[in-house]
Amino acid sequence: MMTDKQIEKLIIEALIELNEGLPDEEKITITTQTELFGLNAQIDSLSLVSLIVNIESKISNELNYEISITDDRAMIRAESPFLNVQTLKNYILELFDEL
Amino acid sequence: MSNKWKENRLINRKDLKILIGKFINLRLIQISDAYITLKWRNSNQAKYLNKGANSVEEQKQWIKSRPTNELNYIIETKKEIPVGMISLINIDFTNKTAAPGRFLIGEKNEIKSIPAAFEALLLIYKLAFKKLKLLRVYGTIAEENINMIKFQKYFGFVEEGRFRKHYYINGHYQDAICFGLLANEFHEVVLVRLNKMINLLSNK
């Protein structure tokens, strides 16, 4: 079972990996509150997809689980899982709970 | 019907003048877009695109001189605010191929709460595979444009090869990664994934 802290660490590492591919002027400030989509988001659509790819790859390569964080369950939620690090973490935890 | 006749008609086809989405529209580029598109092309967002015009006059000439086998669109919000551009070029009705390209979001702050980039791509692929009934789209991406490579792969583009030392960007030569997408792959994979992403990000 994955813990809250483990998933948060994984998302932060995926954000650090994303930052490595961004030019200096587009690098984002990474915290547990970083906004991912919406009016205050620091990243654009391209980066959001890269982040999703980074997270799914980490889950697959480091944890040996195959999960899609953009599956149908994400769509029926009251709020998008991609608003910020916290909403994304909560969603991934739910996915692990269902495994 | 000759292929040349079809190409000549493209820009005049009413159903291609504006492509309507839920969050954004694509409308054909006009001479009056020279200033804003030049601004975008000279911004850091365009560092992986080919070098473009140096002045508004040159950009006007560039817009005027677009060949008949390409369709260049401005991405507009529903309030008609131009936020970027995207094109379908090298449209070839004999081989039923084309290349999506010149994809650029110039006004990121205007689209922060809408999935504009995803919908722009969806509209251009629907144009290629549904309206124009092409069989394949293709393109190249500079190897250092890592986020764009991940983006295209995520949405189903297949890596088909590599042109070595093909682009001179950021002061050095880089390989170009070749990607392709077939009509059946669009219908089976890309359409579903793009719609899913648009729905996900609409759900705020």
Coordinates of N, CA and C in Angstrom, one line a residue, chain B:
Chain B
M1 N -12.3 14.3 -60.3 CA -11.8 15.6 -59.8 C -10.3 15.6 -59.7
S2 N -9.6 16.6 -60.3 CA -8.2 16.6 -60.2 C -7.7 17.0 -58.8
N3 N -6.5 16.5 -58.4 CA -6.0 16.9 -57.1 C -5.7 18.4 -57.0
K4 N -5.3 19.0 -58.1 CA -5.0 20.4 -58.1 C -6.2 21.2 -57.9
W5 N -7.3 20.7 -58.5 CA -8.6 21.4 -58.3 C -9.0 21.4 -56.8
K6 N -8.8 20.2 -56.2 CA -9.1 20.1 -54.8 C -8.3 21.1 -53.9
E7 N -7.0 21.1 -54.2 CA -6.1 22.0 -53.5 C -6.5 23.5 -53.6
N8 N -6.8 23.9 -54.9 CA -7.1 25.3 -55.1 C -8.4 25.6 -54.4
R9 N -9.2 24.7 -54.2 CA -10.5 24.9 -53.5 C -10.4 25.0 -52.0
L10 N -9.3 24.4 -51.5 CA -9.3 24.2 -50.0 C -9.6 25.5 -49.2
I11 N -8.9 26.6 -49.6 CA -9.0 27.8 -48.8 C -10.3 28.5 -49.0
N12 N -11.0 28.1 -50.1 CA -12.4 28.7 -50.3 C -13.5 27.8 -49.7
R13 N -13.2 26.7 -49.3 CA -14.2 25.8 -48.8 C -14.8 26.4 -47.5
K14 N -16.1 26.6 -47.5 CA -16.7 27.3 -46.3 C -16.5 26.5 -45.0
D15 N -16.5 25.2 -45.2 CA -16.4 24.3 -44.0 C -15.0 24.3 -43.4
L16 N -14.1 24.9 -44.1 CA -12.7 24.9 -43.6 C -12.3 26.3 -43.1
K17 N -13.1 27.3 -43.3 CA -12.8 28.6 -42.9 C -12.7 28.8 -41.4
I18 N -13.6 28.1 -40.7 CA -13.6 28.1 -39.2 C -13.9 26.7 -38.7
L19 N -13.1 26.2 -37.8 CA -13.3 24.9 -37.2 C -13.7 25.2 -35.8
I20 N -14.9 24.7 -35.4 CA -15.5 25.1 -34.1 C -15.3 24.1 -33.1
G21 N -14.8 24.5 -32.0 CA -14.6 23.6 -30.8 C -15.5 24.0 -29.7
K22 N -15.4 23.3 -28.5 CA -16.2 23.7 -27.4 C -15.6 24.9 -26.6
F23 N -14.2 25.0 -26.6 CA -13.6 26.0 -25.9 C -12.9 27.1 -26.8
I24 N -12.4 26.6 -27.9 CA -11.7 27.5 -28.9 C -12.2 27.2 -30.3
N25 N -12.0 28.2 -31.2 CA -12.2 28.0 -32.6 C -10.9 28.1 -33.3
L26 N -10.8 27.5 -34.5 CA -9.7 27.8 -35.4 C -10.2 28.5 -36.6
R27 N -9.7 29.7 -36.9 CA -10.1 30.4 -38.1 C -8.9 30.6 -39.0
L28 N -9.1 30.7 -40.3 CA -8.0 30.8 -41.2 C -7.2 32.1 -40.9
I29 N -5.9 32.1 -41.0 CA -5.1 33.2 -40.8 C -5.4 34.3 -41.8
Q30 N -5.3 35.6 -41.4 CA -5.5 36.7 -42.3 C -4.3 37.6 -42.3
I31 N -4.2 38.5 -43.3 CA -3.0 39.4 -43.3 C -3.0 40.2 -42.0
S32 N -4.2 40.6 -41.5 CA -4.2 41.4 -40.3 C -3.7 40.7 -39.1
D33 N -3.4 39.4 -39.2 CA -2.8 38.7 -38.1 C -1.2 38.8 -38.1
A34 N -0.7 39.5 -39.0 CA 0.8 39.6 -39.2 C 1.5 40.0 -37.9
Y35 N 1.0 41.1 -37.3 CA 1.7 41.6 -36.1 C 1.7 40.6 -34.9
I36 N 0.6 40.0 -34.6 CA 0.5 39.1 -33.5 C 1.2 37.8 -33.7
T37 N 1.1 37.3 -35.0 CA 1.8 36.0 -35.3 C 3.3 36.2 -35.3
L38 N 3.8 37.4 -35.7 CA 5.2 37.7 -35.7 C 5.7 37.8 -34.3
K39 N 4.9 38.4 -33.4 CA 5.2 38.5 -32.0 C 5.4 37.1 -31.4
W40 N 4.5 36.2 -31.7 CA 4.6 34.8 -31.2 C 5.8 34.1 -31.8
R41 N 6.0 34.3 -33.1 CA 7.1 33.5 -33.8 C 8.5 34.0 -33.2
N42 N 8.5 35.2 -32.8 CA 9.8 35.7 -32.2 C 9.9 35.5 -30.7
S43 N 8.9 34.9 -30.1 CA 9.0 34.6 -28.7 C 9.7 33.3 -28.4
N44 N 10.0 33.1 -27.1 CA 10.7 31.9 -26.7 C 9.9 30.7 -27.0
Q45 N 8.6 30.8 -27.1 CA 7.7 29.7 -27.3 C 8.0 29.0 -28.7
A46 N 8.6 29.8 -29.6 CA 8.8 29.3 -31.0 C 10.2 28.9 -31.2
K47 N 11.0 28.7 -30.2 CA 12.4 28.4 -30.4 C 12.6 27.1 -31.2
Y48 N 11.7 26.2 -31.2 CA 11.9 25.0 -31.9 C 11.2 25.0 -33.3
L49 N 10.6 26.1 -33.7 CA 10.1 26.3 -35.0 C 11.1 26.8 -35.9
N50 N 10.9 26.7 -37.3 CA 11.9 27.3 -38.2 C 11.9 28.8 -38.1
K51 N 13.0 29.4 -38.4 CA 13.1 30.8 -38.4 C 12.1 31.4 -39.3
G52 N 11.4 32.5 -38.8 CA 10.4 33.1 -39.6 C 10.8 34.5 -40.0
A53 N 9.7 35.3 -40.3 CA 9.9 36.7 -40.7 C 10.6 37.6 -39.7
N54 N 11.2 38.7 -40.2 CA 11.9 39.6 -39.2 C 11.1 40.9 -39.0
S55 N 10.1 41.1 -39.8 CA 9.3 42.4 -39.7 C 7.8 42.1 -40.0
V56 N 7.0 43.0 -39.6 CA 5.6 42.8 -39.9 C 5.3 42.7 -41.4
E57 N 6.1 43.5 -42.1 CA 5.9 43.5 -43.6 C 6.2 42.1 -44.1
E58 N 7.4 41.6 -43.6 CA 7.8 40.2 -44.1 C 6.7 39.2 -43.7
Q59 N 6.2 39.4 -42.5 CA 5.2 38.4 -42.0 C 3.9 38.5 -42.9
K60 N 3.5 39.7 -43.3 CA 2.4 39.9 -44.2 C 2.6 39.2 -45.5
Q61 N 3.8 39.3 -46.0 CA 4.2 38.6 -47.3 C 4.1 37.1 -47.1
W62 N 4.6 36.7 -45.9 CA 4.6 35.2 -45.7 C 3.1 34.7 -45.7
I63 N 2.3 35.5 -45.0 CA 0.8 35.0 -44.9 C 0.2 35.0 -46.3
K64 N 0.5 36.1 -47.1 CA 0.0 36.2 -48.5 C 0.4 35.1 -49.4
S65 N 1.7 34.6 -49.1 CA 2.3 33.7 -50.1 C 2.1 32.2 -49.7
R66 N 1.2 32.0 -48.8 CA 1.0 30.5 -48.4 C 0.5 29.7 -49.6
P67 N 1.1 28.6 -49.8 CA 0.7 27.8 -51.0 C -0.7 27.2 -50.8
T68 N -1.3 26.7 -51.9 CA -2.7 26.2 -51.8 C -2.8 24.9 -51.1
N69 N -1.7 24.2 -50.8 CA -1.8 22.9 -50.2 C -1.5 23.0 -48.7
E70 N -1.8 24.2 -48.1 CA -1.7 24.3 -46.7 C -2.8 25.1 -46.1
L71 N -3.2 24.8 -44.9 CA -4.2 25.6 -44.2 C -3.6 26.1 -42.8
N72 N -3.6 27.4 -42.7 CA -3.0 28.0 -41.5 C -4.1 28.6 -40.7
Y73 N -4.1 28.2 -39.4 CA -5.2 28.7 -38.6 C -4.7 29.5 -37.4
I74 N -5.5 30.5 -37.0 CA -5.3 31.2 -35.7 C -6.2 30.5 -34.7
I75 N -5.7 30.2 -33.5 CA -6.5 29.6 -32.4 C -7.1 30.8 -31.7
E76 N -8.4 30.8 -31.6 CA -9.1 31.9 -30.9 C -10.0 31.4 -29.8
T77 N -10.0 32.2 -28.7 CA -11.0 31.8 -27.7 C -12.4 32.1 -28.2
K78 N -13.4 31.7 -27.4 CA -14.8 31.9 -27.8 C -15.1 33.5 -27.8
K79 N -14.2 34.2 -27.1 CA -14.4 35.7 -27.2 C -13.6 36.3 -28.3
E80 N -13.1 35.5 -29.2 CA -12.4 35.9 -30.4 C -11.0 36.5 -30.1
I81 N -10.4 36.1 -29.0 CA -9.1 36.6 -28.6 C -8.1 35.6 -29.2
P82 N -7.2 36.0 -30.1 CA -6.2 35.1 -30.7 C -5.2 34.7 -29.7
V83 N -5.0 33.4 -29.6 CA -4.1 32.9 -28.5 C -2.9 32.0 -29.1
G84 N -3.0 31.7 -30.4 CA -2.0 30.9 -30.9 C -2.2 30.5 -32.4
M85 N -1.4 29.6 -32.9 CA -1.6 29.2 -34.3 C -1.3 27.7 -34.4
I86 N -1.9 27.2 -35.5 CA -1.7 25.8 -35.8 C -2.0 25.6 -37.3
S87 N -1.3 24.7 -37.9 CA -1.4 24.5 -39.4 C -1.5 23.1 -39.8
L88 N -2.0 22.9 -41.0 CA -1.9 21.6 -41.6 C -1.3 21.9 -43.0
I89 N -0.1 21.4 -43.2 CA 0.7 21.8 -44.4 C 1.0 20.5 -45.2
N90 N 1.5 20.8 -46.4 CA 1.9 19.7 -47.4 C 0.7 18.8 -47.6
I91 N -0.5 19.3 -47.7 CA -1.7 18.5 -47.9 C -1.6 17.9 -49.3
D92 N -1.6 16.6 -49.4 CA -1.3 15.8 -50.6 C -2.5 14.8 -50.8
F93 N -3.3 15.2 -51.8 CA -4.5 14.3 -52.0 C -4.2 13.0 -52.8
T94 N -3.1 13.0 -53.4 CA -2.7 11.8 -54.1 C -2.3 10.7 -53.1
N95 N -1.4 11.1 -52.2 CA -0.9 10.1 -51.2 C -1.8 10.2 -49.9
K96 N -2.7 11.1 -49.9 CA -3.6 11.3 -48.7 C -2.8 11.5 -47.4
T97 N -1.8 12.5 -47.5 CA -1.0 12.8 -46.4 C -1.0 14.3 -46.1
A98 N -0.5 14.6 -44.9 CA -0.3 16.1 -44.6 C 0.5 16.1 -43.3
A99 N 1.0 17.3 -43.0 CA 1.8 17.5 -41.8 C 1.2 18.6 -40.9
P100 N 0.8 18.2 -39.8 CA 0.4 19.2 -38.8 C 1.6 20.0 -38.3
G101 N 1.5 21.2 -38.1 CA 2.7 22.0 -37.7 C 2.4 23.4 -37.3
R102 N 3.6 24.2 -37.1 CA 3.5 25.6 -36.6 C 2.6 25.7 -35.4
F103 N 2.6 24.7 -34.6 CA 1.7 24.7 -33.4 C 2.4 25.6 -32.3
L104 N 1.7 26.6 -31.9 CA 2.3 27.6 -31.0 C 1.2 28.2 -30.2
I105 N 1.3 28.2 -28.9 CA 0.4 28.9 -28.0 C 1.2 30.2 -27.6
G106 N 0.7 31.4 -28.1 CA 1.4 32.6 -27.9 C 0.9 33.4 -26.6
E107 N -0.3 33.1 -26.3 CA -0.9 33.8 -25.1 C -1.3 32.8 -24.1
K108 N -0.4 32.3 -23.4 CA -0.7 31.3 -22.4 C -1.6 31.7 -21.3
N109 N -1.5 33.0 -20.9 CA -2.3 33.4 -19.8 C -3.8 33.5 -20.1
E110 N -4.1 33.6 -21.4 CA -5.5 33.7 -21.9 C -6.2 32.3 -21.8
I111 N -5.4 31.2 -21.7 CA -6.0 29.9 -21.9 C -5.8 29.0 -20.7
K112 N -5.4 29.7 -19.6 CA -5.0 28.9 -18.4 C -6.1 28.0 -17.9
S113 N -7.3 28.4 -18.0 CA -8.4 27.5 -17.4 C -9.2 26.7 -18.5
I114 N -8.7 26.7 -19.7 CA -9.4 25.9 -20.7 C -8.3 25.0 -21.4
P115 N -8.8 23.8 -21.9 CA -7.9 22.9 -22.5 C -7.7 23.3 -24.0
A116 N -7.2 24.5 -24.3 CA -7.1 25.0 -25.6 C -6.2 24.3 -26.5
A117 N -5.0 23.9 -26.0 CA -4.0 23.3 -26.8 C -4.5 21.9 -27.3
F118 N -5.1 21.2 -26.4 CA -5.6 19.9 -26.7 C -6.7 19.9 -27.7
E119 N -7.6 20.9 -27.6 CA -8.7 21.0 -28.5 C -8.2 21.5 -29.9
A120 N -7.2 22.4 -29.9 CA -6.7 22.8 -31.2 C -6.1 21.6 -32.0
L121 N -5.4 20.8 -31.3 CA -4.9 19.5 -31.9 C -6.0 18.6 -32.4
L122 N -7.0 18.5 -31.5 CA -8.1 17.6 -31.9 C -8.8 18.1 -33.2
L123 N -9.0 19.5 -33.3 CA -9.6 20.0 -34.4 C -8.8 19.9 -35.7
I124 N -7.5 20.0 -35.6 CA -6.6 19.8 -36.7 C -6.6 18.4 -37.2
Y125 N -6.6 17.4 -36.3 CA -6.6 16.0 -36.7 C -8.0 15.7 -37.3
K126 N -9.1 16.2 -36.7 CA -10.4 16.0 -37.3 C -10.4 16.5 -38.7
L127 N -9.8 17.7 -38.9 CA -9.7 18.3 -40.2 C -9.0 17.3 -41.2
A128 N -7.9 16.8 -40.7 CA -7.1 15.9 -41.6 C -7.8 14.6 -41.9
F129 N -8.3 14.0 -40.9 CA -8.9 12.6 -41.0 C -10.3 12.5 -41.4
K130 N -11.1 13.5 -40.9 CA -12.6 13.4 -41.2 C -13.0 14.3 -42.3
K131 N -12.6 15.6 -42.3 CA -13.0 16.5 -43.4 C -12.3 16.2 -44.7
L132 N -10.9 16.1 -44.6 CA -10.1 15.9 -45.8 C -9.9 14.4 -46.2
K133 N -10.3 13.5 -45.2 CA -10.2 12.1 -45.4 C -8.8 11.6 -45.8
L134 N -7.8 12.2 -45.1 CA -6.4 11.7 -45.3 C -6.2 10.4 -44.6
L135 N -5.1 9.8 -45.0 CA -4.8 8.5 -44.4 C -3.7 8.6 -43.4
R136 N -2.9 9.6 -43.5 CA -1.7 9.7 -42.6 C -1.3 11.2 -42.4
V137 N -0.9 11.5 -41.2 CA -0.2 12.8 -40.9 C 1.2 12.4 -40.3
Y138 N 2.1 13.4 -40.5 CA 3.5 13.1 -40.1 C 4.1 14.4 -39.7
G139 N 5.3 14.3 -39.1 CA 6.0 15.5 -38.7 C 7.4 15.1 -38.1
T140 N 8.2 16.1 -37.8 CA 9.4 15.9 -37.1 C 9.5 16.8 -35.9
I141 N 10.2 16.4 -34.9 CA 10.4 17.2 -33.7 C 11.9 17.2 -33.4
A142 N 12.4 18.4 -33.0 CA 13.8 18.4 -32.6 C 14.0 17.6 -31.4
E143 N 15.1 16.8 -31.4 CA 15.3 15.9 -30.3 C 15.4 16.5 -28.9
E144 N 15.7 17.8 -28.8 CA 15.8 18.4 -27.5 C 14.4 19.0 -27.1
N145 N 13.5 18.9 -28.0 CA 12.1 19.4 -27.6 C 11.4 18.2 -26.9
I146 N 11.9 17.9 -25.7 CA 11.5 16.7 -25.0 C 10.0 16.7 -24.6
N147 N 9.5 17.8 -24.2 CA 8.1 17.9 -23.8 C 7.2 17.7 -25.0
M148 N 7.5 18.2 -26.1 CA 6.7 18.0 -27.3 C 6.8 16.5 -27.8
I149 N 7.9 15.9 -27.6 CA 8.1 14.5 -28.0 C 7.2 13.6 -27.1
K150 N 7.2 13.9 -25.8 CA 6.4 13.2 -24.8 C 4.9 13.4 -25.1
F151 N 4.6 14.6 -25.4 CA 3.2 15.0 -25.7 C 2.7 14.2 -26.9
Q152 N 3.4 14.2 -28.0 CA 3.0 13.5 -29.2 C 2.9 12.0 -29.0
K153 N 3.9 11.5 -28.3 CA 3.8 10.0 -28.0 C 2.6 9.7 -27.2
Y154 N 2.4 10.5 -26.2 CA 1.3 10.2 -25.3 C -0.1 10.2 -26.0
F155 N -0.2 11.1 -27.0 CA -1.4 11.1 -27.8 C -1.4 10.2 -29.0
G156 N -0.5 9.2 -29.0 CA -0.6 8.2 -30.0 C 0.3 8.3 -31.2
F157 N 1.1 9.3 -31.4 CA 2.0 9.4 -32.5 C 3.0 8.3 -32.4
V158 N 3.4 7.7 -33.5 CA 4.4 6.6 -33.5 C 5.7 7.2 -34.0
E159 N 6.8 6.9 -33.3 CA 8.1 7.3 -33.7 C 8.5 6.4 -34.9
E160 N 8.9 7.0 -36.0 CA 9.2 6.2 -37.2 C 10.6 6.2 -37.6
G161 N 11.4 7.1 -37.0 CA 12.8 7.2 -37.5 C 13.4 8.5 -37.0
R162 N 14.5 8.8 -37.6 CA 15.3 10.0 -37.1 C 16.1 10.5 -38.3
F163 N 16.1 11.8 -38.5 CA 17.0 12.5 -39.4 C 18.2 13.0 -38.6
R164 N 19.4 12.5 -38.8 CA 20.5 12.9 -38.0 C 21.0 14.3 -38.3
K165 N 21.3 15.1 -37.3 CA 21.8 16.5 -37.4 C 21.0 17.3 -38.4
H166 N 19.7 17.3 -38.2 CA 18.8 17.8 -39.2 C 18.4 19.3 -38.9
Y167 N 18.4 19.7 -37.6 CA 18.1 21.1 -37.3 C 19.2 21.8 -36.6
Y168 N 19.4 23.1 -36.9 CA 20.3 23.9 -36.2 C 19.5 24.8 -35.3
I169 N 19.5 24.4 -34.0 CA 18.7 25.1 -33.0 C 19.5 25.3 -31.7
N170 N 19.3 26.5 -31.1 CA 20.0 26.8 -29.9 C 21.5 26.7 -30.1
G171 N 22.0 27.0 -31.2 CA 23.5 27.1 -31.4 C 24.2 25.8 -31.8
H172 N 23.4 24.7 -32.0 CA 24.0 23.5 -32.4 C 23.1 22.6 -33.2
Y173 N 23.6 21.6 -33.8 CA 22.8 20.7 -34.6 C 22.2 19.6 -33.8
Q174 N 20.9 19.3 -34.1 CA 20.2 18.3 -33.4 C 19.5 17.3 -34.4
D175 N 19.3 16.1 -33.9 CA 18.5 15.2 -34.8 C 17.1 15.6 -34.8
A176 N 16.4 15.2 -35.8 CA 14.9 15.4 -35.9 C 14.3 14.0 -35.7
I177 N 13.4 13.9 -34.8 CA 12.7 12.6 -34.6 C 11.4 12.6 -35.5
C178 N 11.2 11.6 -36.3 CA 10.1 11.5 -37.2 C 8.9 10.8 -36.6
F179 N 7.8 11.4 -36.7 CA 6.6 10.8 -36.1 C 5.5 10.6 -37.2
G180 N 4.6 9.7 -37.1 CA 3.5 9.5 -38.0 C 2.3 9.0 -37.3
L181 N 1.2 9.3 -37.9 CA -0.1 8.8 -37.3 C -1.0 8.4 -38.4
L182 N -1.6 7.2 -38.4 CA -2.5 6.8 -39.4 C -3.9 7.0 -39.0
A183 N -4.8 7.0 -40.0 CA -6.2 7.3 -39.8 C -6.8 6.4 -38.7
N184 N -6.5 5.1 -38.9 CA -7.1 4.2 -37.9 C -6.6 4.4 -36.5
E185 N -5.3 4.8 -36.4 CA -4.8 5.1 -35.1 C -5.4 6.3 -34.5
F186 N -5.7 7.3 -35.3 CA -6.4 8.5 -34.8 C -7.8 8.1 -34.3
H187 N -8.6 7.3 -35.1 CA -9.9 7.0 -34.6 C -9.9 6.1 -33.4
E188 N -8.9 5.2 -33.3 CA -8.9 4.2 -32.2 C -8.3 4.7 -30.9
V189 N -7.3 5.5 -31.1 CA -6.5 5.9 -29.9 C -6.5 7.4 -29.6
V190 N -6.1 8.2 -30.6 CA -5.9 9.6 -30.4 C -7.2 10.4 -30.1
L191 N -8.2 10.1 -30.9 CA -9.5 10.7 -30.7 C -10.0 10.5 -29.2
V192 N -9.9 9.3 -28.8 CA -10.3 8.9 -27.4 C -9.5 9.7 -26.4
R193 N -8.1 9.6 -26.5 CA -7.3 10.2 -25.5 C -7.4 11.8 -25.5
L194 N -7.5 12.4 -26.6 CA -7.7 13.8 -26.6 C -9.0 14.3 -26.0
N195 N -10.0 13.5 -26.4 CA -11.4 13.9 -25.8 C -11.4 13.7 -24.3
K196 N -10.7 12.6 -23.9 CA -10.6 12.3 -22.4 C -9.9 13.5 -21.7
M197 N -8.8 13.9 -22.3 CA -8.0 15.0 -21.7 C -8.8 16.3 -21.6
I198 N -9.5 16.6 -22.7 CA -10.3 17.8 -22.8 C -11.4 17.7 -21.7
N199 N -12.0 16.6 -21.6 CA -13.1 16.4 -20.6 C -12.5 16.5 -19.1
L200 N -11.4 15.9 -19.0 CA -10.7 15.9 -17.6 C -10.4 17.4 -17.2
L201 N -10.0 18.2 -18.1 CA -9.6 19.5 -17.8 C -10.8 20.5 -17.8
S202 N -11.9 20.0 -18.3 CA -13.1 20.9 -18.3 C -13.8 20.7 -16.9
N203 N -13.4 19.6 -16.3 CA -14.1 19.2 -15.0 C -13.4 19.9 -13.9
K204 N -13.7 21.2 -13.6 CA -12.9 21.9 -12.6 C -13.8 22.0 -11.3

